[in-house]
Amino acid sequence: MSESFFSPDWPGIAELTPRLRPHLKLHRQVYRNRVWHIVEDEVTGRHHRLDALAYELASRLDGQTSINALWEQLLDQLGEKAPSQHDIIQLIGGLHQADLIQATMTPDSEELFYRREKRNRQQRQSLVNPFAFKARLFNPTRLLDWLEPLTGWAFHGVSALLLALLVIPAGVLALQHWPEIQATAAARLPSGRFWMLVWFVYPLVKLCHELGHALAVRHWGGQVQEIGVSLLALMPVPYVNASAANLFPQKHARMIVSAAGILVEVAFSAIAFLVWLNVSDGLARDLAFVVMTISGLSTVLFNANPLIRFDGYHFLADWLEIPDLARRSTRYWIALAKRFLLQTPRASDLDLAPGEAKWLAIYGPASWLYRWLILAVIVAWMAKISRALAIAVALYFLFILLIRPAWRIARYLWASRELSNRRLRALATVTVGLLAATAAVALLPAPFATLTQGVVRAPDESRVRATADGFVTEVLVEQGAAVEPGQALVRLRNDLLHTRQRQLEARLAATDIRLQAARQDDPARARQLEKERASVRSELDRLREQTGDLVIRASIPGRLFIPRLSDLPGRFLHKGDTLGYVLGESALRLRAAIPQADAEKLARYPGQITFRTEQRPARQARLLSVRPAGSNRLPSPALAARNGGAFLTDPGDEKALKTLNPVFIVDLAAPELTVDHIGNRVWLRFDHGRKPLLQQWAIRWEQLLLKHFSGQA
């Protein structure tokens, strides 16, 4: 046997004779053809899951046999798969910490285990920790007895059908109105009114959520003996202890208990969305949006997300039949690191059921990355409220997610007796790995670019616009023909103008006759007629000018392009309508909107610019100008999120041009575009060269600081 199979701490516990506490009850379950046992504490109502190895040890604790003798029995029974002395110490320590065993401790053994007094102190300290606050309120048995008649129909197939008929149409409508939902969220979330409503509504929604779990437990014969309140991001959240579901032998029953709260919130979200969609602005619509946000957003980000240890996690663990998925994934990666990096093989750590390895390998890193994402979201949100609060929360989570694990790893490498004979190798391996990773992040260049959307547009002077209202009677130039300034392109007809012109001409002639007679007989009357004639003449001149505008002419030299030219005759045009374009030497242009946070990179890190249209390869563009100041107006509604673009606009702006966040407008020259592309969206890539990831992260972090902390106290 290798030296790592033994532990220098073994003498401290070898002669202990612990036994299981008398108020414990064992339940047997099978996952992936492997037997697990759940220990039920009938006094506290807590449940603890034991794998096969832990059960083999716990079932032999009779208060008479020493731990050393038990270990020797396991050696004889399991052979090479027997646990090491380190494993036995960890198992006994875990059973002791969970209050599952009792024994007379020696001073040496007390130093190895967490004493109950320490755990009690941690529980008392949690009462003053706003991120770990948890307080039991009462036993909800009487309340659940009163509500139990609801379980008969709530978990019936008809109820599932009704829920589907509610949620599926609401989901389809939500997808159709998604840009509007996004814009409303962007406008409402920063407001104090929204968060005041959240503060009052959130606990009520979560209470219904928790009652869903409790009723599901009762439906399958379990008992719920605890309801209380905890804090989530400084907000009170009700909870119930639904751990009795762990005892259900049916896999589907455990999964439904995990999903019950999610289903309640999904129903709330669907109802709230339909209300929000059909009522006018006011308190009712605001409350509906709050409920929709709480039940929808929090469900996706937290409750239903299996990467956090809430409802979705328990649902996934039962579905995959991998108990303690998160903890075992962590242990799996630790075992891999010890085996392949530190060369400390331990057979029991990687004794897995078929199919478990891939899920354990995926879950740990995915969960860790998602927690970092949630940290960024929470800090960004709190930064809008208080800079000091955001920094405090960021430091707290950095300690939890990075500093504390790093400290534990360092302490293990430096002081663990498990590495007593290979410490230098372990330290060297980890040091070289860290240096290599740091060098890769800090030194190796990686692509650095900004992506945004733009729209194809022609120069304003190239547009051919209708100069008067009228019907098209004749197109005077062929498609693609070269034209000169002033050349006639299209002829219009406006019968009202012609009729009015003839009327004024007749009136002018009649006025001239009366004026000629009045000059001889009535000079005073003649002066009045002269004024009348001048007025008619002026109106007739304006009308003749408008009649002249019925011929649309080119304003610049170039080639004429009119979309659907053959459909133009007979079409009615309003003054100012765009018929087509005369494209000269100035090619079509791109006008793009750049988020304010990315605008500075264009000036600091200039480089190649490319654009891509649908079904066309990337082509190069040339920067013409950048407007020096930010704007809250898009160059085209095609760039708005509600129209398929990338920018959120004010929900109250019917034209979809007013953005919620400032943007910078950029003009670019784009060759090889045709008139058919005008008005289309394109993707633009501003290449800033290749820079190390660490430098890119620093630039992005600087942008976040400027965005969220500028102007805050």
XYZ file of C-alpha atoms in Angstrom:
713
model
C 0.000 0.000 0.000
C 1.150 3.561 -0.675
C 2.013 5.814 2.199
C -0.946 8.054 1.292
C -3.208 5.175 2.331
C -2.268 5.875 5.936
C -2.721 9.024 7.969
C -0.597 10.405 10.810
C -3.873 11.520 12.442
C -5.124 7.955 12.690
C -4.073 7.335 16.322
C -6.374 10.160 17.410
C -9.524 8.257 16.401
C -8.439 4.632 16.026
C -9.712 3.534 19.446
C -12.970 5.502 19.443
C -16.141 3.381 19.675
C -18.917 5.623 18.299
C -22.495 4.539 17.689
C -25.453 5.951 15.778
C -27.880 8.046 17.770
C -31.055 6.174 18.752
C -33.524 8.563 17.082
C -32.246 7.908 13.548
C -34.111 5.997 10.860
C -32.544 4.578 7.698
C -34.212 4.583 4.263
C -32.877 2.711 1.226
C -32.854 4.132 -2.331
C -31.338 2.949 -5.619
C -29.680 5.305 -8.136
C -28.063 3.940 -11.321
C -28.162 0.424 -9.852
C -26.282 1.607 -6.763
C -27.716 1.657 -3.287
C -27.806 4.881 -1.272
C -29.200 5.350 2.201
C -30.924 8.367 3.713
C -30.710 8.913 7.440
C -33.782 10.600 8.892
C -33.385 12.453 12.190
C -36.847 12.037 13.703
C -36.171 14.732 16.307
C -34.990 17.585 14.075
C -36.631 16.483 10.809
C -33.297 16.749 8.963
C -32.204 14.190 6.372
C -28.689 13.088 5.440
C -27.696 11.036 2.411
C -25.047 8.310 2.712
C -23.325 6.626 -0.190
C -22.429 2.946 -0.085
C -19.086 3.500 1.634
C -20.482 5.835 4.290
C -23.303 3.379 4.957
C -20.895 0.452 5.233
C -19.102 2.351 7.960
C -22.142 3.871 9.688
C -24.036 0.574 9.845
C -21.162 -0.992 11.813
C -21.026 1.745 14.466
C -22.407 -0.158 17.455
C -20.661 1.639 20.318
C -18.431 -1.370 21.047
C -16.242 -1.889 17.986
C -13.352 0.542 17.574
C -12.843 2.526 14.398
C -9.560 0.738 13.765
C -11.308 -2.634 13.971
C -14.036 -1.405 11.615
C -11.427 -0.262 9.130
C -9.741 -3.650 9.219
C -13.124 -5.274 8.527
C -13.562 -3.008 5.495
C -10.071 -3.903 4.288
C -10.933 -7.595 4.399
C -14.313 -7.066 2.715
C -13.474 -4.488 0.016
C -9.833 -5.212 -0.741
C -8.343 -2.615 -3.128
C -11.567 -0.586 -3.008
C -11.319 -0.166 0.739
C -11.153 3.435 1.992
C -7.902 4.925 3.213
C -7.406 6.183 6.728
C -7.894 9.721 5.378
C -11.289 8.642 3.996
C -12.353 7.122 7.316
C -11.371 10.290 9.184
C -13.429 12.419 6.780
C -16.431 10.080 7.017
C -16.398 9.980 10.812
C -15.941 13.750 10.904
C -18.922 14.235 8.585
C -21.138 11.931 10.667
C -20.090 13.735 13.830
C -20.702 17.174 12.342
C -24.193 16.061 11.264
C -24.954 14.858 14.819
C -25.504 11.307 13.608
C -23.085 9.620 16.020
C -22.173 9.906 19.659
C -18.927 8.879 21.275
C -16.604 9.769 24.096
C -14.050 12.026 22.441
C -10.387 12.187 23.320
C -8.515 15.500 23.112
C -6.846 14.318 19.898
C -10.128 13.356 18.255
C -11.772 16.665 19.158
C -9.099 18.471 17.198
C -10.006 16.516 14.068
C -13.754 17.220 14.000
C -15.997 20.240 13.989
C -17.602 20.392 17.384
C -21.307 21.067 17.720
C -20.568 24.204 19.694
C -18.735 25.635 16.699
C -21.634 24.864 14.422
C -24.062 26.476 16.849
C -21.908 29.588 16.921
C -21.998 29.686 13.129
C -25.781 29.442 13.226
C -26.002 32.295 15.714
C -23.616 34.373 13.610
C -25.806 33.769 10.546
C -28.562 35.758 12.245
C -26.501 38.923 11.802
C -25.160 38.035 8.334
C -27.510 39.518 5.717
C -26.350 36.957 3.151
C -26.826 33.899 5.403
C -29.796 34.942 7.533
C -32.214 32.091 8.124
C -34.792 31.918 10.882
C -37.419 29.281 11.582
C -40.904 30.710 12.214
C -43.405 27.921 12.933
C -44.658 24.418 12.122
C -47.093 24.733 9.176
C -48.866 21.401 9.739
C -52.225 22.955 10.657
C -52.081 25.330 7.686
C -51.267 22.468 5.322
C -54.051 20.340 6.819
C -56.447 23.136 5.884
C -55.010 23.442 2.362
C -54.620 19.710 1.726
C -57.926 19.382 -0.209
C -56.271 21.511 -2.915
C -53.689 18.809 -3.603
C -56.266 16.495 -5.143
C -56.860 18.697 -8.175
C -53.586 20.651 -8.133
C -51.589 17.518 -9.032
C -54.185 16.042 -11.382
C -53.586 15.564 -15.097
C -56.340 18.041 -15.929
C -54.485 20.740 -13.981
C -51.340 20.016 -15.984
C -53.344 20.410 -19.197
C -54.870 23.697 -18.027
C -51.424 24.973 -17.058
C -50.105 24.105 -20.516
C -53.066 25.863 -22.161
C -52.230 28.955 -20.107
C -48.446 28.978 -20.391
C -47.883 27.964 -24.027
C -50.006 30.731 -25.635
C -48.609 33.257 -23.164
C -45.096 32.120 -24.065
C -45.755 32.532 -27.785
C -47.145 36.027 -27.216
C -44.173 36.882 -25.000
C -41.776 35.929 -27.807
C -43.699 38.161 -30.199
C -43.547 41.064 -27.731
C -40.015 40.312 -26.497
C -38.439 43.581 -27.720
C -41.185 45.524 -25.935
C -40.596 43.501 -22.762
C -36.858 44.188 -23.000
C -37.394 47.891 -23.494
C -39.876 48.099 -20.617
C -37.491 46.227 -18.339
C -34.602 48.514 -19.274
C -36.771 51.555 -18.541
C -38.393 50.283 -15.323
C -35.646 48.337 -13.547
C -33.521 51.388 -12.617
C -36.517 53.173 -11.048
C -37.114 53.315 -7.308
C -40.849 52.730 -7.810
C -40.169 49.370 -9.440
C -37.984 48.134 -6.579
C -40.402 49.385 -3.960
C -43.111 47.249 -5.586
C -40.683 44.321 -5.787
C -39.963 44.602 -2.064
C -43.638 44.126 -1.224
C -44.609 41.653 -3.955
C -41.574 39.326 -3.914
C -42.243 37.730 -0.488
C -45.884 37.071 -1.431
C -44.931 35.369 -4.693
C -42.259 33.314 -2.944
C -44.701 32.319 -0.200
C -46.985 30.818 -2.854
C -43.902 29.192 -4.397
C -42.967 27.531 -1.111
C -46.549 26.454 -0.442
C -46.393 24.686 -3.804
C -43.454 22.612 -2.506
C -45.208 21.933 0.779
C -48.450 20.790 -0.849
C -46.504 18.529 -3.217
C -44.772 16.897 -0.245
C -48.111 16.370 1.465
C -49.623 14.939 -1.720
C -47.107 12.083 -1.674
C -47.462 11.454 2.035
C -44.561 13.464 3.420
C -44.562 15.912 6.303
C -43.435 19.538 6.345
C -42.533 20.645 9.847
C -40.765 23.950 9.287
C -41.516 27.257 7.608
C -39.250 30.257 8.007
C -37.659 33.266 6.367
C -34.225 33.851 4.848
C -32.554 36.752 3.073
C -31.678 36.821 -0.616
C -29.798 39.965 -1.718
C -31.130 41.798 1.370
C -34.737 40.790 0.594
C -36.878 38.604 2.907
C -37.756 35.274 1.299
C -40.035 32.630 2.870
C -38.911 28.990 2.816
C -40.264 25.587 3.840
C -38.282 22.500 4.754
C -39.353 20.043 2.064
C -36.485 17.606 2.650
C -39.003 14.848 3.411
C -39.226 14.456 -0.370
C -35.793 12.828 -0.250
C -37.480 9.779 1.278
C -39.896 9.262 -1.612
C -38.974 6.082 -3.480
C -40.598 7.330 -6.703
C -38.252 9.372 -8.860
C -41.100 11.323 -10.473
C -42.511 12.294 -7.051
C -39.203 13.842 -5.981
C -38.936 15.673 -9.311
C -42.465 17.082 -9.055
C -41.788 18.327 -5.520
C -38.693 20.137 -6.839
C -40.648 21.583 -9.768
C -43.821 22.526 -7.852
C -42.634 25.998 -6.877
C -41.362 26.639 -10.397
C -44.740 25.664 -11.861
C -46.509 28.056 -9.480
C -44.282 30.922 -10.596
C -44.617 30.010 -14.274
C -48.403 30.225 -13.906
C -48.089 33.572 -12.097
C -45.764 34.867 -14.819
C -48.166 33.852 -17.610
C -51.169 35.465 -15.912
C -49.203 38.623 -15.111
C -47.978 38.869 -18.719
C -51.513 38.630 -20.093
C -52.647 41.343 -17.662
C -49.669 43.557 -18.569
C -50.425 43.093 -22.256
C -54.081 44.080 -22.003
C -54.301 46.920 -19.458
C -53.293 50.544 -19.836
C -50.433 52.220 -17.993
C -50.951 52.555 -14.262
C -50.497 50.716 -10.982
C -52.163 47.516 -12.231
C -49.819 47.310 -15.227
C -46.780 48.075 -13.063
C -47.754 45.358 -10.567
C -48.291 42.889 -13.399
C -44.835 43.663 -14.795
C -43.285 43.244 -11.339
C -44.935 39.830 -10.888
C -43.904 38.876 -14.426
C -40.315 39.890 -13.715
C -40.150 38.126 -10.358
C -41.789 34.924 -11.559
C -40.020 34.895 -14.918
C -36.577 36.387 -14.380
C -35.888 34.932 -10.931
C -37.124 31.529 -12.096
C -34.741 31.495 -15.069
C -31.751 32.946 -13.208
C -32.190 31.168 -9.895
C -35.001 28.731 -9.055
C -35.178 26.757 -12.298
C -31.473 27.050 -13.070
C -29.719 23.785 -12.162
C -26.351 25.530 -11.824
C -27.414 26.982 -8.460
C -28.542 24.786 -5.599
C -32.211 25.678 -5.773
C -35.202 23.842 -7.234
C -33.747 23.267 -10.685
C -30.644 21.684 -9.154
C -32.650 19.126 -7.169
C -34.815 18.414 -10.221
C -31.713 17.769 -12.353
C -30.045 15.612 -9.687
C -33.131 13.398 -9.423
C -33.572 13.254 -13.191
C -29.926 12.228 -13.715
C -30.072 9.977 -10.646
C -26.889 11.530 -9.280
C -27.436 12.393 -5.594
C -25.395 15.279 -4.160
C -24.472 16.348 -7.686
C -22.741 19.595 -6.717
C -20.716 18.204 -3.813
C -19.731 15.079 -5.712
C -18.707 17.144 -8.753
C -16.395 19.158 -6.524
C -14.980 15.968 -5.016
C -14.581 14.522 -8.509
C -12.426 17.430 -9.662
C -10.434 17.369 -6.428
C -9.802 13.651 -6.912
C -8.735 14.226 -10.529
C -6.344 16.969 -9.440
C -4.870 14.779 -6.748
C -4.525 11.816 -9.080
C -3.106 13.465 -12.201
C -1.434 16.623 -10.859
C -0.301 15.720 -7.375
C 0.118 11.984 -7.985
C -1.824 10.960 -4.866
C -4.130 8.185 -6.164
C -7.108 7.289 -4.001
C -9.369 4.602 -5.430
C -12.471 5.435 -3.415
C -12.659 9.035 -4.658
C -13.365 8.024 -8.278
C -15.552 4.986 -7.677
C -18.433 6.120 -9.896
C -21.561 4.564 -11.315
C -21.771 4.171 -15.112
C -22.540 7.480 -16.816
C -21.787 9.688 -13.803
C -18.323 10.878 -14.796
C -19.381 13.101 -17.713
C -22.032 14.899 -15.633
C -19.708 15.386 -12.671
C -17.029 16.738 -15.016
C -19.430 19.226 -16.629
C -21.419 20.407 -13.640
C -18.662 21.798 -11.406
C -17.031 24.197 -13.913
C -20.404 25.254 -15.361
C -21.766 26.049 -11.907
C -18.620 27.970 -10.952
C -18.733 30.093 -14.111
C -22.431 30.788 -13.656
C -21.867 32.009 -10.101
C -19.366 34.515 -11.498
C -21.964 35.643 -14.034
C -24.527 36.143 -11.276
C -21.924 38.081 -9.275
C -21.407 40.458 -12.212
C -25.170 40.962 -12.629
C -25.741 41.637 -8.919
C -22.821 44.061 -8.657
C -23.901 45.913 -11.823
C -27.423 46.264 -10.435
C -26.251 47.439 -7.009
C -23.872 49.924 -8.619
C -26.924 51.814 -9.868
C -28.093 52.157 -6.260
C -24.886 52.694 -4.297
C -21.239 52.572 -5.263
C -20.177 51.640 -1.718
C -22.753 48.842 -1.520
C -21.678 47.436 -4.891
C -18.012 47.382 -3.853
C -18.869 45.722 -0.519
C -20.941 43.014 -2.212
C -18.247 42.447 -4.854
C -15.561 42.035 -2.187
C -17.768 39.666 -0.194
C -18.419 37.389 -3.178
C -14.812 37.603 -4.328
C -13.835 36.279 -0.931
C -16.398 33.458 -1.161
C -15.713 32.453 -4.777
C -11.982 33.107 -5.136
C -9.985 34.081 -2.072
C -11.303 31.447 0.349
C -10.945 28.520 -2.099
C -7.475 29.739 -3.062
C -6.512 29.959 0.605
C -7.748 26.413 1.244
C -5.769 25.092 -1.702
C -2.653 26.921 -0.539
C -3.093 25.620 3.013
C -3.563 22.085 1.697
C -0.404 22.309 -0.401
C 1.629 23.788 2.422
C 0.424 21.874 5.472
C -1.524 18.747 4.484
C -0.009 15.580 5.883
C -1.365 13.755 2.857
C 1.406 15.445 0.838
C 4.138 14.878 3.394
C 6.294 12.830 0.987
C 5.479 14.673 -2.251
C 5.024 18.277 -1.165
C 7.777 19.726 -3.352
C 6.376 17.972 -6.410
C 2.864 19.230 -5.629
C 4.035 22.806 -5.043
C 6.109 22.758 -8.218
C 3.243 21.343 -10.300
C 0.727 23.904 -9.071
C 3.207 26.792 -9.358
C 4.160 25.903 -12.928
C 0.487 25.497 -13.841
C -0.429 28.879 -12.377
C 2.502 30.580 -14.104
C 1.586 28.993 -17.429
C -2.062 30.027 -17.104
C -1.069 33.548 -16.067
C 1.348 33.851 -18.973
C -1.290 32.645 -21.409
C -3.793 35.207 -20.168
C -1.343 38.080 -19.755
C 0.979 37.590 -22.728
C -0.611 35.606 -25.552
C -2.444 37.920 -27.984
C -6.075 37.186 -28.808
C -8.505 38.829 -31.254
C -9.884 42.113 -29.928
C -12.847 43.630 -31.744
C -16.131 45.496 -31.362
C -19.281 44.167 -33.028
C -22.273 46.358 -33.754
C -25.086 46.856 -36.242
C -25.518 49.463 -38.938
C -27.846 50.248 -41.798
C -27.119 50.779 -45.508
C -28.071 54.246 -46.645
C -27.539 56.498 -49.634
C -26.213 60.073 -49.310
C -29.064 62.524 -48.796
C -28.277 64.403 -52.009
C -28.630 61.203 -54.056
C -32.284 60.625 -53.171
C -34.877 61.218 -55.887
C -37.891 62.691 -54.103
C -41.342 63.642 -55.318
C -41.522 67.438 -55.514
C -45.337 67.525 -55.580
C -48.373 65.343 -54.998
C -49.547 63.454 -58.076
C -49.955 60.277 -60.114
C -47.001 59.013 -62.146
C -47.839 59.277 -65.836
C -44.460 58.688 -67.448
C -40.913 57.581 -66.596
C -38.611 59.562 -68.847
C -35.313 57.721 -68.203
C -34.432 54.030 -68.250
C -33.118 52.135 -65.245
C -29.372 52.606 -64.794
C -29.137 55.449 -67.302
C -26.645 58.236 -66.771
C -28.350 61.515 -65.892
C -27.254 65.107 -65.409
C -28.412 67.722 -62.864
C -31.795 69.151 -63.856
C -32.627 66.317 -66.249
C -36.304 65.275 -66.175
C -36.809 61.808 -64.751
C -40.503 61.270 -63.961
C -43.657 63.138 -64.968
C -46.634 63.424 -62.586
C -50.247 64.428 -63.120
C -52.357 66.315 -60.600
C -55.812 67.125 -61.959
C -56.617 69.368 -59.010
C -53.600 71.545 -59.750
C -54.439 71.771 -63.447
C -58.087 72.555 -62.720
C -57.126 75.195 -60.201
C -54.615 76.660 -62.659
C -57.260 76.980 -65.392
C -59.650 78.591 -62.915
C -57.049 81.157 -61.884
C -56.109 81.877 -65.495
C -59.790 82.485 -66.325
C -60.188 84.651 -63.243
C -57.069 86.617 -64.165
C -58.422 87.239 -67.683
C -61.798 88.390 -66.316
C -60.065 90.686 -63.835
C -58.013 92.240 -66.658
C -61.207 93.037 -68.603
C -62.910 94.631 -65.591
C -59.743 96.546 -64.752
C -59.511 97.964 -68.288
C -63.098 99.271 -68.095
C -62.695 100.660 -64.545
C -59.663 102.733 -65.494
C -61.880 104.833 -67.784
C -65.032 105.100 -65.643
C -64.135 104.445 -61.957
C -60.534 105.097 -60.780
C -61.306 103.961 -57.179
C -62.701 100.682 -58.465
C -59.642 100.305 -60.665
C -57.308 100.522 -57.665
C -59.235 97.670 -55.933
C -59.114 95.541 -59.071
C -55.368 96.115 -59.392
C -54.884 94.699 -55.883
C -57.158 91.760 -56.722
C -55.242 91.141 -59.955
C -51.901 91.146 -58.095
C -53.232 88.593 -55.609
C -54.570 86.304 -58.360
C -51.322 86.689 -60.301
C -49.239 85.758 -57.254
C -51.377 82.690 -56.537
C -51.199 81.677 -60.199
C -47.399 81.985 -60.195
C -47.169 79.739 -57.141
C -49.528 77.257 -58.766
C -47.494 77.258 -62.002
C -44.397 76.599 -59.913
C -46.156 73.641 -58.304
C -47.252 72.455 -61.714
C -43.642 72.636 -62.824
C -42.750 70.449 -59.860
C -44.845 67.696 -61.409
C -41.714 66.905 -63.387
C -39.166 65.274 -61.042
C -35.576 66.119 -61.967
C -32.116 64.872 -61.004
C -30.153 67.000 -58.550
C -26.705 65.429 -59.067
C -24.957 63.576 -61.893
C -24.915 59.798 -61.750
C -26.899 56.728 -62.682
C -30.588 56.350 -61.902
C -31.846 53.441 -59.792
C -35.556 53.192 -59.000
C -36.774 50.034 -57.215
C -39.701 48.339 -58.995
C -39.506 50.795 -61.860
C -42.098 48.916 -63.923
C -44.692 49.360 -61.146
C -44.196 53.121 -60.961
C -46.682 54.360 -63.657
C -50.097 55.013 -62.132
C -48.758 55.159 -58.592
C -49.719 58.157 -56.436
C -46.833 59.967 -54.778
C -46.884 62.392 -51.892
C -44.539 65.329 -51.864
C -41.275 64.199 -50.250
C -41.660 60.481 -51.037
C -38.427 58.780 -52.143
C -38.682 57.158 -55.566
C -35.103 56.037 -56.002
C -31.525 57.221 -56.125
C -29.049 58.841 -58.446
C -25.752 57.263 -57.439
C -22.664 59.091 -58.522
C -19.071 58.758 -57.449
C -20.071 58.746 -53.778
C -20.908 55.095 -53.106
C -23.559 53.871 -50.715
C -22.692 54.395 -47.082
C -23.149 52.609 -43.794
C -24.393 54.409 -40.717
C -23.809 52.496 -37.481
C -24.684 53.020 -33.849
C -21.926 52.292 -31.325
C -22.767 51.774 -27.627
C -21.251 54.532 -25.544
C -19.093 52.062 -23.616
C -17.418 50.913 -26.861
C -17.043 54.280 -28.562
C -13.714 55.119 -26.938
C -12.141 51.919 -28.267
C -12.623 53.158 -31.828
C -10.354 56.117 -31.143
C -7.845 54.341 -28.881
C -7.478 51.184 -30.955
C -8.103 51.956 -34.658
C -7.905 49.095 -37.101
C -9.537 47.348 -40.009
C -13.319 47.608 -40.363
C -15.360 44.921 -42.082
C -19.064 44.487 -42.658
C -21.241 41.545 -43.559
C -24.641 41.434 -45.238
C -26.930 38.443 -45.543
C -25.468 35.656 -47.680
C -22.415 37.742 -48.568
C -18.841 37.368 -47.313
C -17.230 40.020 -45.146
C -15.987 43.094 -47.009
C -13.889 46.020 -45.956
C -15.339 49.423 -45.051
C -13.676 52.794 -44.526
C -14.408 55.108 -41.612
C -15.648 58.528 -42.709
C -16.707 60.248 -39.509
C -17.676 59.766 -35.877
C -20.065 62.220 -34.324
C -18.272 63.838 -31.373
C -21.160 63.539 -28.898
C -23.423 60.722 -27.835
C -27.036 60.651 -28.889
C -30.211 58.883 -27.833
C -31.488 58.593 -31.390
C -30.902 55.731 -33.808
C -30.189 56.438 -37.479
C -32.886 53.950 -38.506
C -35.726 52.044 -36.810
C -34.246 48.890 -38.346
C -31.616 48.964 -35.581
C -34.223 48.877 -32.782
C -34.628 45.631 -30.856
C -38.366 45.564 -31.513
C -37.587 45.413 -35.247
C -34.910 42.754 -34.953
C -31.972 45.064 -34.246
C -29.639 45.188 -31.264
C -30.624 48.415 -29.466
C -33.331 48.861 -26.846
C -35.617 51.808 -27.480
C -38.134 53.696 -25.379
C -41.422 51.729 -25.324
C -43.310 55.014 -25.672
C -41.530 55.958 -28.908
C -43.715 54.720 -31.751
C -40.959 55.385 -34.307
C -38.511 53.136 -32.405
C -35.700 55.692 -32.653
C -35.200 56.909 -29.065
C -32.658 54.676 -27.327
C -32.547 53.996 -23.609
C -28.750 54.315 -23.533
C -26.574 56.805 -25.426
C -25.000 55.727 -28.707
C -22.395 57.267 -31.013
C -23.194 57.538 -34.721
C -20.517 56.428 -37.189
C -20.534 56.879 -40.987
C -18.562 54.534 -43.223
C -17.930 54.145 -46.936
C -18.912 50.697 -48.191
C -18.049 49.616 -51.749
C -19.743 46.853 -53.725
C -23.199 47.618 -52.355
C -26.193 48.008 -54.637
C -29.401 49.948 -54.326
C -31.146 46.734 -53.235
C -29.201 46.885 -49.955
C -30.484 50.334 -48.970
C -32.312 50.161 -45.644
C -30.943 46.710 -44.768
C -29.131 45.932 -41.522
C -25.503 44.856 -41.595
C -23.095 43.594 -38.967
C -19.886 45.587 -38.571
C -16.665 44.437 -36.963
C -14.172 47.050 -35.774
C -10.897 45.185 -35.416
C -8.674 46.573 -32.644
C -5.784 44.216 -33.316
C -4.695 41.361 -31.074
C -4.229 41.960 -27.375
C -3.790 39.637 -24.369
C -6.999 38.599 -22.641
C -5.863 40.262 -19.427
C -5.568 43.628 -21.179
C -8.966 43.147 -22.822
C -10.546 42.339 -19.447
C -8.931 45.423 -17.936
C -10.367 47.600 -20.711
C -13.803 46.073 -20.240
C -13.598 46.520 -16.473
C -12.676 50.173 -16.961
C -15.734 50.599 -19.182
C -17.987 49.018 -16.551
C -16.604 51.318 -13.869
C -17.193 54.377 -16.033
C -20.706 53.224 -16.882
C -21.930 52.274 -13.414
C -19.923 54.445 -11.045
C -19.659 57.768 -12.847
C -21.488 60.462 -10.978
C -22.388 58.263 -8.004
C -21.688 59.081 -4.412
